[in-house]
Amino acid sequence: MIALVDANSFYASVEQVFDPDAAGRPVVVLSNNDGCVVAASRDAKALGLEMFKPYFQIKHLLEGQQVRIFSSNYTLYDDMSRRLTDIYRSHAEAVEVYSIDECFLSLGGLSPCEYMAWGRELRRQANQWTGIPVGVGIAPSKTLAKLANHMSKRDPMPDHPPGVCLLSSAELVDAALGRVELGDLWGVARGTIRRLARLGITTPRELRDADPHRVREHCGVVGQRIVYELRGEPCSELETATPDRKNVCVSRSFSSTVADLDELSEAVATFAAQAAVKLRRQDLAAGSVATFVQTDRHAPAHVEQYANSAAVCFTVASFDTRELTKAALLCLERVYRSQHRYKKAGVLLGGLEKRERVQPGLFDRRDHAASHRLMSVIDQVNREHGAGRIRLARASAFQLRPCRTWHMRSDNRSPRYTTRWDELPIAVARTQP
């Protein structure tokens, strides 16, 4: 059996854990640069808020309804996600991290009579240890586990406790399929629905009972797998090992446009350093570095648009922040045009390969072992004492002058309570008069 554990309204729930004023109130979380609503609590959704709506268009509505508004705080969300995953690993023999708020768990070793109690205990411990409510769906396949999770939060099955749904028999699966639409199934998008309609398939039950080979002719192998999974026949194993990245990209839209090359260089140097850290986390090296810039797509029509990129390829792949940053800044000089004002920039690392498999060059005189030791020390210090404690001088302006115009807007960002010493939550005890 497979379980899918999903944190309810994850971003909003994390904010409510640390902010007493947000607990019990509608909460929304905004995207980068406070652009649009990307997450909302159940109370906020009940107000009829439209997801991904531009913030400036609904700001008056949110304020009128006393909605608590937060800028996205991905550092905090990522750390709380890791804490939840650690709890899941203590309850299951294998865990696949599917997204920041969802994990598939293997329930091997449990007997059928233990599934429901296991789900209740996992849900209780996750809420007790992190304060975040989760939903647990248990079924024979990933697709059915997704369906069970959906039922646990939105349409509980009879005789099931809140937040837990077990689809352990053909009868329970049939009942669940009869209570949802095709679009509620994992992997069934709008295009798939249209193609299935041409086959006369309009309900989840009809899809389960369809000829898998006929579905494959119209919807590909993914459609065929959905049919088998709806029948309780798993078509994919849990991916417990994180696959190596194909590339690493760090980019940001700026809070306001930037024209100065020095200021733009600060941003690119910072992005290159952040990309290098991501690279080393998987013990990879990059064979190429690319820098791209673009102007504001939403500027008035009379403003000339410009977007460009340049790349540098290494003879020997590198993981060293100094080399990657130098290459990124060289690319920036190639694409920079002083007559434009830029709204976004980014750094892309490509040609990735395992560090230990990098083929040295015949004329390469760099000491890669010493470079690896230095980068390891820097990463360790920054992990233990806060990001950016040790950094290149070219990127230091980001830390010393965080109000620079290339810095991302986050007017309502909460503190990074769990990863920054200077942003730890403060508890105050007061005596009653």
Short mmCIF file of C-alpha atoms in Angstrom, two decimals:
data_model
loop_
_atom_site.label_atom_id
_atom_site.label_comp_id
_atom_site.label_asym_id
_atom_site.label_seq_id
_atom_site.Cartn_x
_atom_site.Cartn_y
_atom_site.Cartn_z
CA MET A 1 0.00 0.00 0.00
CA ILE A 2 1.03 3.60 -0.64
CA ALA A 3 0.16 6.70 1.37
CA LEU A 4 0.15 10.28 0.15
CA VAL A 5 0.60 12.81 2.94
CA ASP A 6 -0.20 16.39 2.02
CA ALA A 7 0.08 19.47 4.25
CA ASN A 8 -3.16 21.46 4.23
CA SER A 9 -2.78 24.95 2.76
CA PHE A 10 0.93 24.56 3.49
CA TYR A 11 2.27 28.11 3.07
CA ALA A 12 -0.65 29.63 4.95
CA SER A 13 -0.49 26.98 7.67
CA VAL A 14 3.23 27.65 8.27
CA GLU A 15 2.51 31.36 8.74
CA GLN A 16 -0.28 30.56 11.21
CA VAL A 17 2.04 28.34 13.25
CA PHE A 18 4.37 31.23 14.10
CA ASP A 19 2.01 34.22 14.11
CA PRO A 20 -0.65 34.18 16.85
CA ASP A 21 -2.49 37.03 15.12
CA ALA A 22 -2.88 34.89 12.01
CA ALA A 23 -4.28 31.86 13.83
CA GLY A 24 -8.02 31.68 13.27
CA ARG A 25 -7.96 34.44 10.64
CA PRO A 26 -8.04 34.19 6.85
CA VAL A 27 -4.47 34.10 5.51
CA VAL A 28 -3.05 34.59 2.01
CA VAL A 29 0.54 34.31 0.79
CA LEU A 30 1.79 36.37 -2.14
CA SER A 31 4.22 35.37 -4.89
CA ASN A 32 7.67 36.84 -5.50
CA ASN A 33 7.61 40.64 -5.51
CA ASP A 34 4.16 40.48 -3.91
CA GLY A 35 2.71 39.95 -7.37
CA CYS A 36 -0.30 37.67 -6.88
CA VAL A 37 -1.95 35.28 -4.44
CA VAL A 38 -0.31 31.84 -4.58
CA ALA A 39 -1.67 30.28 -1.38
CA ALA A 40 -4.64 30.79 0.90
CA SER A 41 -6.04 29.26 4.06
CA ARG A 42 -9.41 27.54 3.99
CA ASP A 43 -11.05 30.60 5.58
CA ALA A 44 -9.56 32.84 2.90
CA LYS A 45 -10.74 30.55 0.11
CA ALA A 46 -14.24 30.65 1.60
CA LEU A 47 -14.29 34.40 0.88
CA GLY A 48 -14.29 33.59 -2.84
CA LEU A 49 -10.72 34.70 -3.50
CA GLU A 50 -9.43 33.79 -6.94
CA MET A 51 -6.00 32.18 -6.84
CA PHE A 52 -3.20 33.83 -8.84
CA LYS A 53 -5.15 37.07 -8.96
CA PRO A 54 -2.86 40.14 -9.02
CA TYR A 55 -2.52 41.50 -5.52
CA PHE A 56 -3.10 45.14 -6.44
CA GLN A 57 -6.51 44.21 -7.89
CA ILE A 58 -7.80 42.59 -4.69
CA LYS A 59 -5.86 44.49 -2.04
CA HIS A 60 -8.93 46.49 -0.99
CA LEU A 61 -11.01 43.29 -0.72
CA LEU A 62 -8.40 41.57 1.46
CA GLU A 63 -8.07 44.54 3.78
CA GLY A 64 -11.84 44.89 4.05
CA GLN A 65 -12.20 41.25 5.09
CA GLN A 66 -9.40 41.49 7.69
CA VAL A 67 -7.30 38.97 5.77
CA ARG A 68 -3.75 38.49 7.07
CA ILE A 69 -1.33 39.06 4.17
CA PHE A 70 2.17 37.57 3.96
CA SER A 71 4.94 37.81 1.38
CA SER A 72 6.38 34.45 0.37
CA ASN A 73 9.02 33.15 2.79
CA TYR A 74 10.48 30.15 0.98
CA THR A 75 13.37 29.73 3.42
CA LEU A 76 10.89 29.09 6.23
CA TYR A 77 8.61 26.91 4.09
CA ASP A 78 11.52 24.75 2.94
CA ASP A 79 12.74 24.16 6.48
CA MET A 80 9.26 23.27 7.78
CA SER A 81 8.84 20.90 4.83
CA ARG A 82 12.09 19.18 5.80
CA ARG A 83 10.84 18.78 9.38
CA LEU A 84 7.63 17.17 8.16
CA THR A 85 9.59 14.82 5.90
CA ASP A 86 11.73 13.74 8.84
CA ILE A 87 8.56 12.79 10.71
CA TYR A 88 7.31 10.80 7.72
CA ARG A 89 10.60 8.90 7.48
CA SER A 90 10.23 7.77 11.09
CA HIS A 91 6.86 6.19 10.20
CA ALA A 92 7.56 4.57 6.82
CA GLU A 93 10.16 2.30 5.27
CA ALA A 94 10.51 4.51 2.17
CA VAL A 95 9.60 8.12 1.36
CA GLU A 96 9.40 9.92 -1.98
CA VAL A 97 9.40 13.71 -1.68
CA TYR A 98 6.97 14.67 -4.45
CA SER A 99 6.77 18.41 -3.74
CA ILE A 100 7.39 20.86 -0.92
CA ASP A 101 4.12 19.84 0.76
CA GLU A 102 3.50 16.28 -0.51
CA CYS A 103 5.23 12.94 0.07
CA PHE A 104 4.48 9.38 -0.99
CA LEU A 105 5.14 6.78 1.70
CA SER A 106 5.51 3.01 1.41
CA LEU A 107 3.54 1.06 4.03
CA GLY A 108 5.33 -2.24 3.66
CA GLY A 109 5.41 -4.19 6.90
CA LEU A 110 1.97 -3.08 8.08
CA SER A 111 -1.04 -5.36 8.13
CA PRO A 112 -4.32 -4.12 6.56
CA CYS A 113 -5.93 -3.70 9.98
CA GLU A 114 -3.18 -1.25 10.98
CA TYR A 115 -3.48 1.24 8.10
CA MET A 116 -6.13 3.49 9.63
CA ALA A 117 -4.47 3.67 13.05
CA TRP A 118 -1.13 4.38 11.34
CA GLY A 119 -2.66 7.27 9.40
CA ARG A 120 -4.25 8.78 12.51
CA GLU A 121 -1.00 8.56 14.47
CA LEU A 122 1.05 10.11 11.66
CA ARG A 123 -1.42 12.95 11.35
CA ARG A 124 -1.44 13.52 15.14
CA GLN A 125 2.34 13.58 15.43
CA ALA A 126 2.84 15.88 12.44
CA ASN A 127 0.40 18.38 13.92
CA GLN A 128 1.82 18.08 17.44
CA TRP A 129 5.46 18.46 16.41
CA THR A 130 5.06 21.17 13.75
CA GLY A 131 1.58 22.64 14.22
CA ILE A 132 0.77 21.94 10.56
CA PRO A 133 -2.39 19.91 9.73
CA VAL A 134 -1.91 17.17 7.14
CA GLY A 135 -4.19 14.88 5.18
CA VAL A 136 -3.42 11.18 4.70
CA GLY A 137 -4.65 9.12 1.76
CA ILE A 138 -3.89 5.37 1.65
CA ALA A 139 -4.46 3.14 -1.39
CA PRO A 140 -2.78 0.46 -3.56
CA SER A 141 -1.38 2.91 -6.17
CA LYS A 142 -0.13 6.49 -6.38
CA THR A 143 -3.15 7.67 -8.39
CA LEU A 144 -5.57 6.17 -5.91
CA ALA A 145 -3.53 7.50 -2.98
CA LYS A 146 -3.88 10.97 -4.52
CA LEU A 147 -7.62 10.40 -4.78
CA ALA A 148 -7.80 9.18 -1.18
CA ASN A 149 -5.91 12.26 0.00
CA HIS A 150 -8.35 14.44 -1.93
CA MET A 151 -11.26 12.70 -0.21
CA SER A 152 -9.68 13.02 3.25
CA LYS A 153 -9.68 16.83 3.04
CA ARG A 154 -12.66 17.76 0.87
CA ASP A 155 -15.20 14.95 0.84
CA PRO A 156 -14.64 12.48 3.70
CA MET A 157 -15.79 8.92 3.15
CA PRO A 158 -18.38 7.44 5.56
CA ASP A 159 -16.92 5.91 8.73
CA HIS A 160 -13.54 7.56 8.11
CA PRO A 161 -11.92 9.85 10.72
CA PRO A 162 -11.23 13.47 9.70
CA GLY A 163 -8.08 13.85 7.63
CA VAL A 164 -7.55 10.16 6.84
CA CYS A 165 -8.99 8.13 3.94
CA LEU A 166 -8.31 4.46 3.24
CA LEU A 167 -9.22 2.92 -0.13
CA SER A 168 -8.36 -0.68 0.63
CA SER A 169 -11.10 -2.51 -1.27
CA ALA A 170 -12.72 -2.46 -4.70
CA GLU A 171 -15.97 -1.27 -3.12
CA LEU A 172 -14.33 1.72 -1.44
CA VAL A 173 -12.46 2.65 -4.64
CA ASP A 174 -15.67 2.43 -6.67
CA ALA A 175 -17.50 4.65 -4.18
CA ALA A 176 -14.69 7.22 -4.23
CA LEU A 177 -14.55 7.32 -8.04
CA GLY A 178 -18.28 8.00 -8.09
CA ARG A 179 -17.85 11.13 -5.96
CA VAL A 180 -15.29 12.99 -8.09
CA GLU A 181 -14.90 14.35 -11.60
CA LEU A 182 -12.32 13.36 -14.19
CA GLY A 183 -10.42 16.57 -13.57
CA ASP A 184 -9.96 15.62 -9.92
CA LEU A 185 -7.79 12.65 -10.86
CA TRP A 186 -4.00 12.99 -10.73
CA GLY A 187 -2.56 13.40 -14.22
CA VAL A 188 -5.85 14.18 -15.99
CA ALA A 189 -5.57 17.67 -17.47
CA ARG A 190 -8.02 19.58 -19.66
CA GLY A 191 -6.50 18.28 -22.87
CA THR A 192 -6.75 14.72 -21.59
CA ILE A 193 -10.41 15.25 -20.68
CA ARG A 194 -11.16 16.40 -24.24
CA ARG A 195 -9.39 13.41 -25.76
CA LEU A 196 -11.16 11.01 -23.41
CA ALA A 197 -14.50 12.58 -24.31
CA ARG A 198 -13.93 11.57 -27.94
CA LEU A 199 -13.74 7.99 -26.68
CA GLY A 200 -17.00 8.38 -24.80
CA ILE A 201 -15.22 8.47 -21.42
CA THR A 202 -16.59 11.21 -19.18
CA THR A 203 -16.34 9.81 -15.63
CA PRO A 204 -13.56 8.29 -13.49
CA ARG A 205 -15.39 4.96 -13.40
CA GLU A 206 -15.58 4.84 -17.18
CA LEU A 207 -11.85 5.58 -17.38
CA ARG A 208 -11.05 2.76 -14.96
CA ASP A 209 -13.13 0.29 -16.98
CA ALA A 210 -11.83 1.43 -20.39
CA ASP A 211 -9.51 -0.56 -22.66
CA PRO A 212 -5.98 0.55 -21.63
CA HIS A 213 -4.56 0.08 -25.13
CA ARG A 214 -7.33 2.19 -26.69
CA VAL A 215 -6.71 4.93 -24.11
CA ARG A 216 -3.00 4.81 -24.93
CA GLU A 217 -3.69 5.42 -28.62
CA HIS A 218 -5.36 8.73 -27.76
CA CYS A 219 -3.69 9.80 -24.49
CA GLY A 220 -0.28 8.15 -24.63
CA VAL A 221 1.40 5.94 -22.08
CA VAL A 222 0.46 8.30 -19.22
CA GLY A 223 -3.23 7.73 -19.92
CA GLN A 224 -2.69 3.98 -20.03
CA ARG A 225 -0.93 4.06 -16.66
CA ILE A 226 -3.81 6.00 -15.11
CA VAL A 227 -6.22 3.24 -16.16
CA TYR A 228 -4.08 0.56 -14.53
CA GLU A 229 -3.52 2.61 -11.39
CA LEU A 230 -7.25 3.24 -11.01
CA ARG A 231 -7.61 -0.54 -10.97
CA GLY A 232 -5.14 -0.73 -8.09
CA GLU A 233 -2.20 -1.89 -10.21
CA PRO A 234 0.81 0.36 -9.41
CA CYS A 235 2.82 1.41 -12.46
CA SER A 236 5.70 3.21 -10.77
CA GLU A 237 7.84 2.64 -7.72
CA LEU A 238 8.62 5.28 -5.12
CA GLU A 239 11.58 7.46 -6.15
CA THR A 240 13.48 7.55 -2.87
CA ALA A 241 16.69 8.98 -4.38
CA THR A 242 16.66 12.57 -5.62
CA PRO A 243 17.63 12.55 -9.32
CA ASP A 244 20.55 14.73 -10.33
CA ARG A 245 19.63 18.11 -11.71
CA LYS A 246 19.88 18.79 -15.42
CA ASN A 247 20.59 22.45 -14.76
CA VAL A 248 20.53 24.98 -11.93
CA CYS A 249 18.86 28.36 -12.34
CA VAL A 250 18.58 31.29 -9.95
CA SER A 251 16.69 34.34 -11.17
CA ARG A 252 14.63 37.17 -9.70
CA SER A 253 12.31 39.91 -10.81
CA PHE A 254 13.41 43.18 -9.24
CA SER A 255 11.23 45.39 -7.06
CA SER A 256 11.95 48.22 -9.50
CA THR A 257 13.88 48.55 -12.73
CA VAL A 258 17.69 48.73 -12.67
CA ALA A 259 19.88 50.57 -15.17
CA ASP A 260 23.25 50.77 -13.39
CA LEU A 261 25.74 48.07 -14.41
CA ASP A 262 27.37 47.92 -10.96
CA GLU A 263 24.03 47.36 -9.29
CA LEU A 264 23.08 44.73 -11.86
CA SER A 265 26.45 43.05 -11.31
CA GLU A 266 25.72 42.78 -7.58
CA ALA A 267 22.51 40.93 -8.37
CA VAL A 268 24.14 38.56 -10.85
CA ALA A 269 27.05 37.84 -8.50
CA THR A 270 24.58 36.98 -5.73
CA PHE A 271 22.55 34.72 -8.04
CA ALA A 272 25.72 32.94 -9.19
CA ALA A 273 26.74 32.28 -5.57
CA GLN A 274 23.29 30.91 -4.73
CA ALA A 275 23.36 28.68 -7.81
CA ALA A 276 26.81 27.39 -6.82
CA VAL A 277 25.50 26.35 -3.40
CA LYS A 278 22.66 24.41 -5.02
CA LEU A 279 25.18 22.79 -7.34
CA ARG A 280 27.41 21.60 -4.51
CA ARG A 281 24.51 20.21 -2.49
CA GLN A 282 24.30 17.42 -5.04
CA ASP A 283 28.08 17.22 -5.47
CA LEU A 284 27.88 18.41 -9.08
CA ALA A 285 30.04 20.59 -11.31
CA ALA A 286 28.89 22.86 -14.13
CA GLY A 287 30.25 22.79 -17.65
CA SER A 288 28.68 26.12 -18.63
CA VAL A 289 27.35 29.37 -17.17
CA ALA A 290 24.74 31.61 -18.78
CA THR A 291 23.44 35.01 -17.70
CA PHE A 292 20.20 36.49 -18.98
CA VAL A 293 18.52 39.88 -18.55
CA GLN A 294 15.22 41.35 -19.63
CA THR A 295 13.34 44.60 -19.36
CA ASP A 296 9.86 45.07 -17.90
CA ARG A 297 7.29 43.29 -20.11
CA HIS A 298 4.52 45.35 -18.51
CA ALA A 299 6.12 48.72 -19.25
CA PRO A 300 4.21 51.25 -21.37
CA ALA A 301 4.11 50.58 -25.10
CA HIS A 302 6.58 53.36 -25.92
CA VAL A 303 9.31 51.73 -23.81
CA GLU A 304 11.65 49.64 -25.97
CA GLN A 305 11.84 46.01 -24.87
CA TYR A 306 15.10 44.10 -24.65
CA ALA A 307 16.02 40.58 -23.58
CA ASN A 308 19.28 38.76 -24.15
CA SER A 309 21.57 36.09 -22.79
CA ALA A 310 25.17 34.95 -23.13
CA ALA A 311 26.97 31.78 -22.09
CA VAL A 312 30.49 30.65 -21.25
CA CYS A 313 31.65 27.03 -21.51
CA PHE A 314 34.41 25.67 -19.28
CA THR A 315 37.15 23.41 -20.56
CA VAL A 316 36.93 21.64 -17.21
CA ALA A 317 33.63 21.69 -15.31
CA SER A 318 33.67 23.81 -12.15
CA PHE A 319 31.87 23.96 -8.78
CA ASP A 320 33.87 26.91 -7.41
CA THR A 321 31.80 30.02 -6.61
CA ARG A 322 34.67 32.28 -7.66
CA GLU A 323 34.93 30.78 -11.14
CA LEU A 324 31.18 30.58 -11.69
CA THR A 325 30.67 34.18 -10.58
CA LYS A 326 33.49 35.44 -12.79
CA ALA A 327 31.94 33.70 -15.80
CA ALA A 328 28.45 35.01 -14.98
CA LEU A 329 29.72 38.60 -14.77
CA LEU A 330 31.58 38.20 -18.06
CA CYS A 331 28.31 37.11 -19.68
CA LEU A 332 26.52 40.10 -18.14
CA GLU A 333 29.01 42.51 -19.71
CA ARG A 334 28.26 40.97 -23.11
CA VAL A 335 24.50 41.47 -22.91
CA TYR A 336 24.29 44.72 -20.93
CA ARG A 337 23.01 47.77 -22.83
CA SER A 338 23.14 51.05 -20.94
CA GLN A 339 20.04 52.53 -22.64
CA HIS A 340 17.71 49.98 -21.04
CA ARG A 341 16.26 49.54 -17.57
CA TYR A 342 16.12 45.92 -16.46
CA LYS A 343 13.39 44.21 -14.49
CA LYS A 344 14.79 40.68 -14.27
CA ALA A 345 18.09 38.83 -14.41
CA GLY A 346 19.26 35.31 -13.75
CA VAL A 347 22.10 32.80 -13.88
CA LEU A 348 21.80 29.32 -15.39
CA LEU A 349 24.36 26.55 -14.81
CA GLY A 350 24.35 23.77 -17.40
CA GLY A 351 26.36 20.78 -18.53
CA LEU A 352 26.16 19.28 -15.04
CA GLU A 353 28.12 16.20 -14.05
CA LYS A 354 29.23 14.52 -10.83
CA ARG A 355 32.23 16.29 -9.32
CA GLU A 356 34.28 13.11 -8.92
CA ARG A 357 33.75 12.28 -12.61
CA VAL A 358 35.07 15.58 -13.95
CA GLN A 359 37.82 14.93 -16.46
CA PRO A 360 40.88 17.13 -15.72
CA GLY A 361 42.37 19.14 -18.56
CA LEU A 362 45.87 18.60 -19.86
CA PHE A 363 46.84 22.22 -19.21
CA ASP A 364 44.59 22.76 -16.19
CA ARG A 365 46.82 23.86 -13.28
CA ARG A 366 44.05 24.58 -10.76
CA ASP A 367 44.11 22.71 -7.45
CA HIS A 368 40.60 21.25 -7.50
CA ALA A 369 41.10 19.44 -4.17
CA ALA A 370 41.96 22.70 -2.42
CA SER A 371 39.02 24.41 -4.12
CA HIS A 372 36.70 21.67 -2.89
CA ARG A 373 37.96 22.03 0.69
CA LEU A 374 37.51 25.81 0.60
CA MET A 375 33.97 25.62 -0.79
CA SER A 376 33.05 22.96 1.79
CA VAL A 377 34.23 25.19 4.64
CA ILE A 378 32.33 28.19 3.27
CA ASP A 379 29.14 26.16 2.87
CA GLN A 380 29.45 24.76 6.40
CA VAL A 381 29.95 28.21 7.95
CA ASN A 382 27.01 29.64 6.04
CA ARG A 383 24.80 26.72 7.06
CA GLU A 384 25.65 27.07 10.73
CA HIS A 385 25.80 30.86 11.02
CA GLY A 386 23.41 32.09 8.33
CA ALA A 387 23.46 32.43 4.57
CA GLY A 388 25.95 34.96 3.27
CA ARG A 389 28.21 35.07 6.33
CA ILE A 390 31.09 34.31 3.98
CA ARG A 391 30.62 35.60 0.47
CA LEU A 392 32.44 37.21 -2.43
CA ALA A 393 33.05 40.94 -2.10
CA ARG A 394 31.24 41.50 -5.40
CA ALA A 395 28.00 40.18 -3.89
CA SER A 396 28.38 41.76 -0.46
CA ALA A 397 26.27 44.80 -1.31
CA PHE A 398 23.17 42.60 -1.16
CA GLN A 399 23.80 41.96 2.53
CA LEU A 400 25.03 45.43 3.43
CA ARG A 401 22.38 47.34 1.50
CA PRO A 402 19.29 45.10 1.35
CA CYS A 403 17.15 47.99 0.11
CA ARG A 404 18.88 48.02 -3.27
CA THR A 405 16.39 48.30 -6.11
CA TRP A 406 17.28 44.87 -7.51
CA HIS A 407 16.22 43.25 -4.25
CA MET A 408 12.91 41.39 -4.52
CA ARG A 409 9.93 43.15 -2.96
CA SER A 410 8.60 41.37 0.13
CA ASP A 411 6.89 44.01 2.22
CA ASN A 412 5.00 41.49 4.35
CA ARG A 413 7.58 38.71 4.76
CA SER A 414 7.59 36.99 8.13
CA PRO A 415 10.90 36.27 9.92
CA ARG A 416 12.85 33.13 9.00
CA TYR A 417 12.22 31.79 12.48
CA THR A 418 13.94 28.41 12.14
CA THR A 419 17.07 29.23 10.17
CA ARG A 420 18.30 32.65 11.36
CA TRP A 421 19.61 33.33 14.88
CA ASP A 422 18.67 37.00 14.60
CA GLU A 423 15.10 36.12 13.60
CA LEU A 424 14.25 33.57 16.29
CA PRO A 425 10.68 33.86 17.65
CA ILE A 426 10.44 35.69 20.95
CA ALA A 427 8.12 34.46 23.69
CA VAL A 428 6.93 36.97 26.28
CA ALA A 429 5.33 35.96 29.58
CA ARG A 430 3.13 38.49 31.35
CA THR A 431 1.53 38.21 34.75
CA GLN A 432 -2.16 38.87 35.07
CA PRO A 433 -3.02 42.07 36.98
#
